[in-house]
mmCIF file of C-alpha atoms in Angstrom:
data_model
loop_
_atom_site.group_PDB
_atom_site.id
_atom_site.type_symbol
_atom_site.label_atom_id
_atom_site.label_comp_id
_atom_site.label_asym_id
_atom_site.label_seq_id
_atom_site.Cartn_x
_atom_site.Cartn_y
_atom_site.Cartn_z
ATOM 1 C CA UNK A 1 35.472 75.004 168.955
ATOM 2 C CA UNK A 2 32.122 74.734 167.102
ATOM 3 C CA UNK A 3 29.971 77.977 168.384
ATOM 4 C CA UNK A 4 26.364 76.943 169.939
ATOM 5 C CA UNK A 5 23.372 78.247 167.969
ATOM 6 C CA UNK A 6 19.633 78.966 169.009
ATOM 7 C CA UNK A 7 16.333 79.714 167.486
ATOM 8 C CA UNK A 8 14.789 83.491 167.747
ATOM 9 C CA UNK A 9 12.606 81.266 170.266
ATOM 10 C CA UNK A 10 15.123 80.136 172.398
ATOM 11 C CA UNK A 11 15.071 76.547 171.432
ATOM 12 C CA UNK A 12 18.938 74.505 170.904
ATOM 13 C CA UNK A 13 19.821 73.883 167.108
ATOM 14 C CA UNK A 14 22.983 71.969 165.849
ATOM 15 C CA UNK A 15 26.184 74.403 166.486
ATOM 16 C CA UNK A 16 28.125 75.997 163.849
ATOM 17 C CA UNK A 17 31.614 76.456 162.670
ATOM 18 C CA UNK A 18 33.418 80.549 164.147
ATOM 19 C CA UNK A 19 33.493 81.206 160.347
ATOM 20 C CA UNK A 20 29.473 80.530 159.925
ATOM 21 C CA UNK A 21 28.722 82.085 163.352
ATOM 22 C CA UNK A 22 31.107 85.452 162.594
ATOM 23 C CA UNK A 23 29.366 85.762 158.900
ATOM 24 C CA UNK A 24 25.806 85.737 160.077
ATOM 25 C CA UNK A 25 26.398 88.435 163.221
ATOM 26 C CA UNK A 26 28.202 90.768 160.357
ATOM 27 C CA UNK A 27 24.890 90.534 158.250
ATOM 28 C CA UNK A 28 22.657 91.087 160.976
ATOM 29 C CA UNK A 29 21.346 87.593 160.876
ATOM 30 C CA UNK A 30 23.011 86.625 164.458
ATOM 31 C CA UNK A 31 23.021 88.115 167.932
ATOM 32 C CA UNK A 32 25.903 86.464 169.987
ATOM 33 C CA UNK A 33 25.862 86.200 173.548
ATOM 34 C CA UNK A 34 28.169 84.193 176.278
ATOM 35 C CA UNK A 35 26.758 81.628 178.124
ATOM 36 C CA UNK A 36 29.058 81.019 181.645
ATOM 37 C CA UNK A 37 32.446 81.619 179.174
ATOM 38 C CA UNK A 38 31.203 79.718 175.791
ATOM 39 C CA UNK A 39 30.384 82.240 172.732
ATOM 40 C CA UNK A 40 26.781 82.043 171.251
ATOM 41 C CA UNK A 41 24.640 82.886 168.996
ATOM 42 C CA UNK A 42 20.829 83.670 168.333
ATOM 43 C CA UNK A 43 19.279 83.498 164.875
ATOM 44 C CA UNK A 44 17.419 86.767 163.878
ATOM 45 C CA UNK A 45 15.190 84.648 161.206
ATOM 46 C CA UNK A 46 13.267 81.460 161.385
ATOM 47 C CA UNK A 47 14.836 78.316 160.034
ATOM 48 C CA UNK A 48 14.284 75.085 159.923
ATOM 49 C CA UNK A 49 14.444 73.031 162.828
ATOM 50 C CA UNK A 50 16.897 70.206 161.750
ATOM 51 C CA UNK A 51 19.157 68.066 164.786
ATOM 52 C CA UNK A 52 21.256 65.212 165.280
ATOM 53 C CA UNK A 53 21.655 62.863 168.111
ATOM 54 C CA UNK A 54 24.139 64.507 170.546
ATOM 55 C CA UNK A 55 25.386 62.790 173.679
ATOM 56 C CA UNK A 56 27.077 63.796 176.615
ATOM 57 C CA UNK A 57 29.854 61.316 178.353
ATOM 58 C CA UNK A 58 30.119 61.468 182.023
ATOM 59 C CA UNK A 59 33.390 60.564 183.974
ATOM 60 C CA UNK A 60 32.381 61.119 187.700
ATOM 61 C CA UNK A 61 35.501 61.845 190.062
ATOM 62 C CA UNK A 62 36.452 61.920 193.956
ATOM 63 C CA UNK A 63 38.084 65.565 192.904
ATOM 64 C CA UNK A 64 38.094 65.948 188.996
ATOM 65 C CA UNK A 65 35.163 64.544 186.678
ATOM 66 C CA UNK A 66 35.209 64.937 183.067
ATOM 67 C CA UNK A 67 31.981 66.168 180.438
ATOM 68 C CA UNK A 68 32.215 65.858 176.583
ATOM 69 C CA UNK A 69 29.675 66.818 174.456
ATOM 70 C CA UNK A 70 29.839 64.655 170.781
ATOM 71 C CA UNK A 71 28.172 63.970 167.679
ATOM 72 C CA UNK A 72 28.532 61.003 165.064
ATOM 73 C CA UNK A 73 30.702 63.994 163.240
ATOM 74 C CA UNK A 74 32.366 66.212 165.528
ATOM 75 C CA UNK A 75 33.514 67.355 169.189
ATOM 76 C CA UNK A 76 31.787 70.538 170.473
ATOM 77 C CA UNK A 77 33.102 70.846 174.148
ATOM 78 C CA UNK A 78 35.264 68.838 176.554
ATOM 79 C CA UNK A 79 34.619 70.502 180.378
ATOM 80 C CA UNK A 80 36.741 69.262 183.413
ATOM 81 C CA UNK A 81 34.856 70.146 186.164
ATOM 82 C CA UNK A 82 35.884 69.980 190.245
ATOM 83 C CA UNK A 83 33.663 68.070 192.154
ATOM 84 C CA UNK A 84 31.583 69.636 194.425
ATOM 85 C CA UNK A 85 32.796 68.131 197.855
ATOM 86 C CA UNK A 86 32.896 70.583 200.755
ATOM 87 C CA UNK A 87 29.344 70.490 201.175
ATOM 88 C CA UNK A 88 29.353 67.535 204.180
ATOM 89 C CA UNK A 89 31.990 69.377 206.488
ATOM 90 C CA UNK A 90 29.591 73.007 206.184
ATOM 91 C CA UNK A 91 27.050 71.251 207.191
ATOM 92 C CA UNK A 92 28.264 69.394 209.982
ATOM 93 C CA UNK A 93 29.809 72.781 211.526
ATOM 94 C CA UNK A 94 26.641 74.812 210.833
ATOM 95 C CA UNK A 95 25.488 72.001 213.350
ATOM 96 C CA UNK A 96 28.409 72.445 216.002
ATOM 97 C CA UNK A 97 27.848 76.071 215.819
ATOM 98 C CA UNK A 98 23.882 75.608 216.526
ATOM 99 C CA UNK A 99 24.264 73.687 219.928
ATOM 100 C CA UNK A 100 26.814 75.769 220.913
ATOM 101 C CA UNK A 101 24.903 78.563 220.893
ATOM 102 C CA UNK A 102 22.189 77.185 223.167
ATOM 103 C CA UNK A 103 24.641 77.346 226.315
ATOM 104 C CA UNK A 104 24.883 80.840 224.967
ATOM 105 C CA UNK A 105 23.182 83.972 225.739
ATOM 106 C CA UNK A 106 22.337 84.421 222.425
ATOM 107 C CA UNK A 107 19.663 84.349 219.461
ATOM 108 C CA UNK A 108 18.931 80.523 218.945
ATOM 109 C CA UNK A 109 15.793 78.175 218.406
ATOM 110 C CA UNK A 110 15.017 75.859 220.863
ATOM 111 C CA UNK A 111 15.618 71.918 220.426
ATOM 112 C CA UNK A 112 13.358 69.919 218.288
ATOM 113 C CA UNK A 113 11.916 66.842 217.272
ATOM 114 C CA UNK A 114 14.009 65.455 214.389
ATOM 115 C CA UNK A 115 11.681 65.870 211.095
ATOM 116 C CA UNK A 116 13.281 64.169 208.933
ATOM 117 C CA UNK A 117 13.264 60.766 211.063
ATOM 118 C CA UNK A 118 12.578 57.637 209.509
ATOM 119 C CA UNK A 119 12.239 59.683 206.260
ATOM 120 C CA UNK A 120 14.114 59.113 203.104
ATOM 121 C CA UNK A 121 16.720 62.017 202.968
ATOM 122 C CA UNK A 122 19.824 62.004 200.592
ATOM 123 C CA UNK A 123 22.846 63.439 202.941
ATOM 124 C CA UNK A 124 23.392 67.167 202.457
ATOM 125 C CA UNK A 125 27.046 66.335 200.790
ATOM 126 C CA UNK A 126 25.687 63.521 198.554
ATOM 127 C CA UNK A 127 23.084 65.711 197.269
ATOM 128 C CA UNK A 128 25.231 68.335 197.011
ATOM 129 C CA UNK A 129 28.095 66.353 194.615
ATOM 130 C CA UNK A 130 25.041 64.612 192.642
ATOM 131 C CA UNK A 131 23.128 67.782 191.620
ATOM 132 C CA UNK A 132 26.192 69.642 190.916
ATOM 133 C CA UNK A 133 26.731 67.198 187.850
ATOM 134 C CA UNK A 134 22.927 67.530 186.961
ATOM 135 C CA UNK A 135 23.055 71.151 186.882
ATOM 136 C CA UNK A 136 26.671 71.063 184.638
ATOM 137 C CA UNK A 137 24.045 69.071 182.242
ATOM 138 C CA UNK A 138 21.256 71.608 182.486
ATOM 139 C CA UNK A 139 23.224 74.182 181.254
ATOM 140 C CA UNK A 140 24.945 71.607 178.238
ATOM 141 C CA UNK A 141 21.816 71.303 177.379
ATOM 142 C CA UNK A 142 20.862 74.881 177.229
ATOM 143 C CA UNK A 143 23.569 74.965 174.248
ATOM 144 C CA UNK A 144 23.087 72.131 172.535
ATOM 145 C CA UNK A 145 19.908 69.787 171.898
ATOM 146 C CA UNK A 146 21.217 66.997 173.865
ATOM 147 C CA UNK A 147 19.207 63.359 173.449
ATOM 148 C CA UNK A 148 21.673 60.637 175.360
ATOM 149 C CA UNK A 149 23.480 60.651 178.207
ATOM 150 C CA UNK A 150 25.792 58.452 178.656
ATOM 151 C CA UNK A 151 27.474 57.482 182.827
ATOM 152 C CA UNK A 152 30.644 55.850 183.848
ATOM 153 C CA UNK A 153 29.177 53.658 186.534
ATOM 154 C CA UNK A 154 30.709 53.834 189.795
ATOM 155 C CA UNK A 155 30.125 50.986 193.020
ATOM 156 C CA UNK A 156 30.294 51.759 196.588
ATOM 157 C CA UNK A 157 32.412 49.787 198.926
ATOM 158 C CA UNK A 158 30.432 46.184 199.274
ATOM 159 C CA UNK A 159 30.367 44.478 202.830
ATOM 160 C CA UNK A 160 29.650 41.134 202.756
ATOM 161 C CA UNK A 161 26.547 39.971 204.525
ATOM 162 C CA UNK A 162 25.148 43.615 205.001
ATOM 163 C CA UNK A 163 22.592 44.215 202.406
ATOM 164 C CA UNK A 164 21.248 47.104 204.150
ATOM 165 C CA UNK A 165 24.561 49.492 203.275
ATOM 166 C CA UNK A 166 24.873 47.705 200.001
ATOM 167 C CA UNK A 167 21.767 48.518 198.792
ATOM 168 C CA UNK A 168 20.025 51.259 200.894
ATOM 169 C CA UNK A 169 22.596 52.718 203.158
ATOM 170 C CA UNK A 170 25.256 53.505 201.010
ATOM 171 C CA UNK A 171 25.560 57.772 200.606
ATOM 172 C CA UNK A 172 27.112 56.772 196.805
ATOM 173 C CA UNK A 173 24.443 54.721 195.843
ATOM 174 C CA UNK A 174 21.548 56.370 196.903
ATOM 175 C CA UNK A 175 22.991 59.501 195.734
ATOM 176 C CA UNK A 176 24.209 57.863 191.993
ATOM 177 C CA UNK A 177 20.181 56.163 191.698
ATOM 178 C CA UNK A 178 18.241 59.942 192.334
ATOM 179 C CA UNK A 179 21.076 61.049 189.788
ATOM 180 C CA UNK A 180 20.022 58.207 187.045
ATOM 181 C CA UNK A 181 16.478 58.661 187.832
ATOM 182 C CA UNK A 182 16.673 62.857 187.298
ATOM 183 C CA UNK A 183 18.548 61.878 184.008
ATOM 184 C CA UNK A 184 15.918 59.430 182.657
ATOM 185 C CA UNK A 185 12.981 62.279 182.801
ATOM 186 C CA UNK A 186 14.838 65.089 180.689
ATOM 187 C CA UNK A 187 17.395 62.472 178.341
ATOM 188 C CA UNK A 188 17.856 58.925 177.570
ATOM 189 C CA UNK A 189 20.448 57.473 179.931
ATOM 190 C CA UNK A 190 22.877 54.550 179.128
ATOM 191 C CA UNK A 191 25.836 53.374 181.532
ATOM 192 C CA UNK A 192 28.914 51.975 181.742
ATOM 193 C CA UNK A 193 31.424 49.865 184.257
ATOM 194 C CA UNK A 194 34.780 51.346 184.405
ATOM 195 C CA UNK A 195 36.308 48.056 183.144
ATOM 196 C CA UNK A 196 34.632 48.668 179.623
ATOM 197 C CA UNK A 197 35.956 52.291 179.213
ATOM 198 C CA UNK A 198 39.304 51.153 179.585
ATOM 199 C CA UNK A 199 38.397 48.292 176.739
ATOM 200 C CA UNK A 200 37.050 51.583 174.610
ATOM 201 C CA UNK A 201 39.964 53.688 175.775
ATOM 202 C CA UNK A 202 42.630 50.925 174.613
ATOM 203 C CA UNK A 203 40.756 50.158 171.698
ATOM 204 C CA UNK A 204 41.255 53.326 169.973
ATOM 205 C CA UNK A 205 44.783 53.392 171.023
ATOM 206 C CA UNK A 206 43.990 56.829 173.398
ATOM 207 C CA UNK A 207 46.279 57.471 177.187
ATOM 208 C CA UNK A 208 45.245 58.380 180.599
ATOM 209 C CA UNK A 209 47.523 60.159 182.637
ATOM 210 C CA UNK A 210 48.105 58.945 185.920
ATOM 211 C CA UNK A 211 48.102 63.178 187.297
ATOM 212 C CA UNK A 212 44.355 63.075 188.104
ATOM 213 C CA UNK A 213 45.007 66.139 188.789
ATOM 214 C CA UNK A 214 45.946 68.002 185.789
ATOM 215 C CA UNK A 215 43.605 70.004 183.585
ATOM 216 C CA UNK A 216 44.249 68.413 180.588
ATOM 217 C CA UNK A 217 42.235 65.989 178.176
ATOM 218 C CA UNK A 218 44.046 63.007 178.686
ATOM 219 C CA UNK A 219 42.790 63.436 182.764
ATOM 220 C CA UNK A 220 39.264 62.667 182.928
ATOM 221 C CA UNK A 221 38.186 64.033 179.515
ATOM 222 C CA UNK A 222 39.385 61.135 177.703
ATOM 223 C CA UNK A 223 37.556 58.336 179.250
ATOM 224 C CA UNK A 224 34.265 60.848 178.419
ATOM 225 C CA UNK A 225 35.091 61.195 174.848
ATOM 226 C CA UNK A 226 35.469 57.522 175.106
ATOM 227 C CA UNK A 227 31.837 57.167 176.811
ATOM 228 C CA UNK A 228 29.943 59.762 173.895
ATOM 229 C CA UNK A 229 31.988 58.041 171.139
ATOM 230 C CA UNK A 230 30.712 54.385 172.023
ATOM 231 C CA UNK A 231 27.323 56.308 172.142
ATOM 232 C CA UNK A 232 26.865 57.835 169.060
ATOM 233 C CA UNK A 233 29.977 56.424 166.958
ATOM 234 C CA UNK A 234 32.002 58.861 164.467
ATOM 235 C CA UNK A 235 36.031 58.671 164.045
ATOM 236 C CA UNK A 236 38.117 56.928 166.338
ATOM 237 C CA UNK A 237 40.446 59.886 167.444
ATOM 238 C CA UNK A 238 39.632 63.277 168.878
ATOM 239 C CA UNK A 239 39.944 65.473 166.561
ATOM 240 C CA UNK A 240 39.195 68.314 169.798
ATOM 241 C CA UNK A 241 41.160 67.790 172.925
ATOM 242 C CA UNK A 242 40.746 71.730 174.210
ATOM 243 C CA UNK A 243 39.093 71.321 177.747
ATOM 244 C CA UNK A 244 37.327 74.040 179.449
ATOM 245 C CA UNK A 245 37.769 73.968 183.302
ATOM 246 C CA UNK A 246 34.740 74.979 185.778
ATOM 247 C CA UNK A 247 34.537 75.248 189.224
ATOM 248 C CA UNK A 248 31.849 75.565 191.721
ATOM 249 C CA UNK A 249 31.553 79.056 193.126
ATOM 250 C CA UNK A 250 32.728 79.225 196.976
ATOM 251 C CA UNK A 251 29.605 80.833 198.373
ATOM 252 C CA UNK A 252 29.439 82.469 201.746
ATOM 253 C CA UNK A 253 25.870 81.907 203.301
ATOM 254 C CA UNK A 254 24.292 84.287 206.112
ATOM 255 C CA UNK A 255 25.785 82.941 209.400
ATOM 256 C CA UNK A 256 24.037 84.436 212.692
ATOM 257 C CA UNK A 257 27.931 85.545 213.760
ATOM 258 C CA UNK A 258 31.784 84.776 212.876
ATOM 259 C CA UNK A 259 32.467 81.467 214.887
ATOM 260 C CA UNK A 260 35.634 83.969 216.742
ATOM 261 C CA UNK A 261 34.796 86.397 218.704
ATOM 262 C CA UNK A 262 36.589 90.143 217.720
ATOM 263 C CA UNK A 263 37.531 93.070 220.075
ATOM 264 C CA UNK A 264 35.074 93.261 222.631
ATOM 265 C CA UNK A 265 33.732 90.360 222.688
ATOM 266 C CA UNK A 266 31.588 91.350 219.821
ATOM 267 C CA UNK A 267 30.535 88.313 217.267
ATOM 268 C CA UNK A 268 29.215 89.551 213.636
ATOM 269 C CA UNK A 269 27.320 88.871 211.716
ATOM 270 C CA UNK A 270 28.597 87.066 208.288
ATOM 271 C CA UNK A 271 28.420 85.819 204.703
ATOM 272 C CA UNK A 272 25.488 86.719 202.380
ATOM 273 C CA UNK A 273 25.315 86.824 198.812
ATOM 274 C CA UNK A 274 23.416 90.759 198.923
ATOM 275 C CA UNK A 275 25.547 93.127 198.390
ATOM 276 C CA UNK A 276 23.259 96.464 198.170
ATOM 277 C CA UNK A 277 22.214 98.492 195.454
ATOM 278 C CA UNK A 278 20.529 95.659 193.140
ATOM 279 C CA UNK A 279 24.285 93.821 193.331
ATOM 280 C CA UNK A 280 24.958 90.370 194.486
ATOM 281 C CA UNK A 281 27.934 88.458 194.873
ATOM 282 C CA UNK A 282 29.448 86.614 192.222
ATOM 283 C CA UNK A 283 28.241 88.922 189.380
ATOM 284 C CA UNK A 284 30.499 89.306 186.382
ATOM 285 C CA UNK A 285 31.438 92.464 185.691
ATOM 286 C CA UNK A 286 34.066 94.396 183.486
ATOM 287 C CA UNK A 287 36.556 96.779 185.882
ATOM 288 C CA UNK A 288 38.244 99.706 184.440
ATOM 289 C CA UNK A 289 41.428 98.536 185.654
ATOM 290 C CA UNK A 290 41.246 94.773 185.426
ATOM 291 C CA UNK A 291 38.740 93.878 183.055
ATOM 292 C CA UNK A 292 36.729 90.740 183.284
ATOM 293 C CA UNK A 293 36.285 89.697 187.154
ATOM 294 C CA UNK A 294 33.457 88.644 189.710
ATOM 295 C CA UNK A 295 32.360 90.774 192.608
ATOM 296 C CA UNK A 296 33.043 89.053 195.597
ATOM 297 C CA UNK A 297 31.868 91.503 198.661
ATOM 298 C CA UNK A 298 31.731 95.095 200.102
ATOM 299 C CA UNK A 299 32.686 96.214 203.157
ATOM 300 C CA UNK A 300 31.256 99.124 205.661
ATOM 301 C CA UNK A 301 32.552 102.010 203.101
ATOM 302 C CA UNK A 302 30.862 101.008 200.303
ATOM 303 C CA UNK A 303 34.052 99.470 198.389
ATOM 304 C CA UNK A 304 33.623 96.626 196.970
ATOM 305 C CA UNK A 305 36.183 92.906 197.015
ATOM 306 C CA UNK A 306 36.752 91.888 193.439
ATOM 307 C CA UNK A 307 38.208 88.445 192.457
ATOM 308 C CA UNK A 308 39.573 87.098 189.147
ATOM 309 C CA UNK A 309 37.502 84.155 187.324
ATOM 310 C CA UNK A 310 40.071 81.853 188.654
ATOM 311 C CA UNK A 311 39.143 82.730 192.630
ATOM 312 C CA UNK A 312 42.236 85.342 193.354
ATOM 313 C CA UNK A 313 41.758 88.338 195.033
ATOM 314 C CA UNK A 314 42.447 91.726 193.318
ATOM 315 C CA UNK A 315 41.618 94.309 195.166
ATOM 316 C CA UNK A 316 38.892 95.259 198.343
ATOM 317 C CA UNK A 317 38.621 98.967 197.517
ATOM 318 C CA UNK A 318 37.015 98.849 193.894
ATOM 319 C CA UNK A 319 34.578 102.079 193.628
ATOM 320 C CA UNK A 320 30.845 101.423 191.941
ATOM 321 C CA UNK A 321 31.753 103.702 189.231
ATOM 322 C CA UNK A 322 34.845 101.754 188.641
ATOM 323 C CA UNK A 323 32.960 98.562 187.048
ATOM 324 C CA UNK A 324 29.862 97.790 184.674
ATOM 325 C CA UNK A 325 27.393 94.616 185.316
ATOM 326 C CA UNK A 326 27.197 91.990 182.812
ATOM 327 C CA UNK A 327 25.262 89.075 184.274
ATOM 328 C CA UNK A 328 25.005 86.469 187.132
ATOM 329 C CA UNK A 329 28.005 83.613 187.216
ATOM 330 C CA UNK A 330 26.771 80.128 187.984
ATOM 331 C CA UNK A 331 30.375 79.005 188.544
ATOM 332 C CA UNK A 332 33.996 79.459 188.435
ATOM 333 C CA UNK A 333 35.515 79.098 184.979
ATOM 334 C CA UNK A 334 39.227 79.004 182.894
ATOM 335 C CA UNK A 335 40.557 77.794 180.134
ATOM 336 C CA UNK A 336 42.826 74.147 180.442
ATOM 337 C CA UNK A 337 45.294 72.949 178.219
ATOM 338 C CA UNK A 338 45.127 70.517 174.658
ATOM 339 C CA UNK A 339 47.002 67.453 174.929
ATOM 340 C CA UNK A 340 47.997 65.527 172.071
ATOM 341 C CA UNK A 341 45.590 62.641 170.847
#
């Protein structure tokens, strides 16, 4: 995998091969970094600022959606990503959990007038799934200078005779047109129908499993190779098929109290992402014990909940001493498989 390279100032230059990128941090010329689990580097001297097109192909997915980021001449990354679809449910129980506290004897705002009435408002979940692709191509684009974007089109449901839910009403398409219109102020965006991937896919002779499921290229991966590759050209096969999987971090917001009641009829309070001390949740850190893993909580002793990258639990009784920060996670992250081309 070709390692990302930036300017002393920060700005996104064409990546490099490992054997270019471990030369120049042996002479002192490089300072590598990580960047959410993909190795880095940042020039020490000013060059010249020299880049190719670079597109990204977007596969958007009820579950799995697939990212590849391609030049006319080579692969740099292939990211399988789960969608971010949990948001709709929270939200709807955060709203059970409100009225039922009014018949309560308990802390809770009075009813009001519905602000948002007759407004334009995306749905909480729709927003939710929509932005979490936009910010996966934020931070592509803080590791490579990306200039085209390229979308698998997806259609809502039709009803004949209603154009108010075909074009207005539907969550997907108002949720897929603020996606294309954030897209068209940072990139240039081009689209395509699902009927002419599959023309691209069988073109070049390339398979799609039918296991949505699985983390491997030929998933979701494929058909956005497919999408960069009628973009911005280059060879016909893949000559990179190792995906990197991401996840969206399960966060725990502040509730007012646990929705069951505990001994005594006592309800606590819950969630947060402040943990004390200058730490917050889902920090990277490096135990003494078991290495690379998030922080995940901390309970009334001071001992802290520490989870593996992948989202299992390893222990609730780390000490502070135990562990060293590194840096903030934006997501979840592990390594899928290759499958042949």
């Amino acid at each position: 995998m070709y390692v990302p390279v930036k300017t002393k100032e920060g700005k996104q230059l064409m990546p490099t091969a490992p054997p270019v990128a471990r030369h120049l941090i042996k002479s002192g010329k490089a300072t590598p970094y990580w960047s959410n689990g993909i190795f880095c580097i940042r020039l020490n001297y000013e060059t010249i600022d020299y880049t190719q097109d670079i597109v990204v192909g977007v596969d958007p997915g009820s579950q799995k959606e697939g990212f590849t980021v391609k030049s006319e001449a080579h692969t740099y990354l292939n990211v399988q990503a789960d969608a971010h679809n949990k948001v709709g449910k929270k939200v709807e129980k955060r709203r059970e959990s409100r009225r039922s506290r009014r018949s309560r004897k308990c802390p809770n705002r009075k009813h009001r007038k519905n602000r948002n009435a007759g407004k334009e408002k995306i749905p909480a979940g729709t927003r939710a799934r929509w932005d979490w692709k936009l910010r996966i191509l934020d931070w592509l684009s803080k590791l490579y200078p990306i200039t085209h974007i390229c979308v698998e089109d997806i259609k809502a449901r039709t009803i004949p005779r209603a154009k108010k839910w075909n074009q207005s009403f539907s969550p997907l398409e108002v949720g897929k047109e603020w996606f294309y219109t954030e897209i068209r102020k940072r990139w240039e965006l081009l689209t395509l129908q699902g009927w002419e991937t599959k023309e691209i896919r069988d073109r070049l002779g390339l398979k799609k499993t039918s296991n949505k499921l699985s983390e491997t290229f030929s998933a979701h991966c494929v058909d956005s190779w497919c999408l960069a590759h009628h973009t911005v050209g280059g060879v016909s096969m893949p000559e990179n098929t190792a995906i990197f999987c991401i996840a969206p971090i399960p966060i725990k917001r502040r509730c007012l109290h646990r929705e069951q009641e505990a001994k005594g009829r006592q309800r606590n309070r819950y969630g947060g992402t402040v943990l004390g001390n200058g730490l917050v949740k889902n920090t990277l850190i490096k135990h003494v014990k078991y290495g690379l893993t998030r922080l995940a909580g901390v309970n009334a002793k001071g001992l802290f909940s520490i989870y593996t990258l992948e989202g299992k639990r390893l222990t609730t009784g780390a000490k502070r001493n135990d562990f060293s920060v590194l840096t903030r996670l934006n997501f979840n992250y592990r390594s899928g498989h290759s499958s042949p081309s």
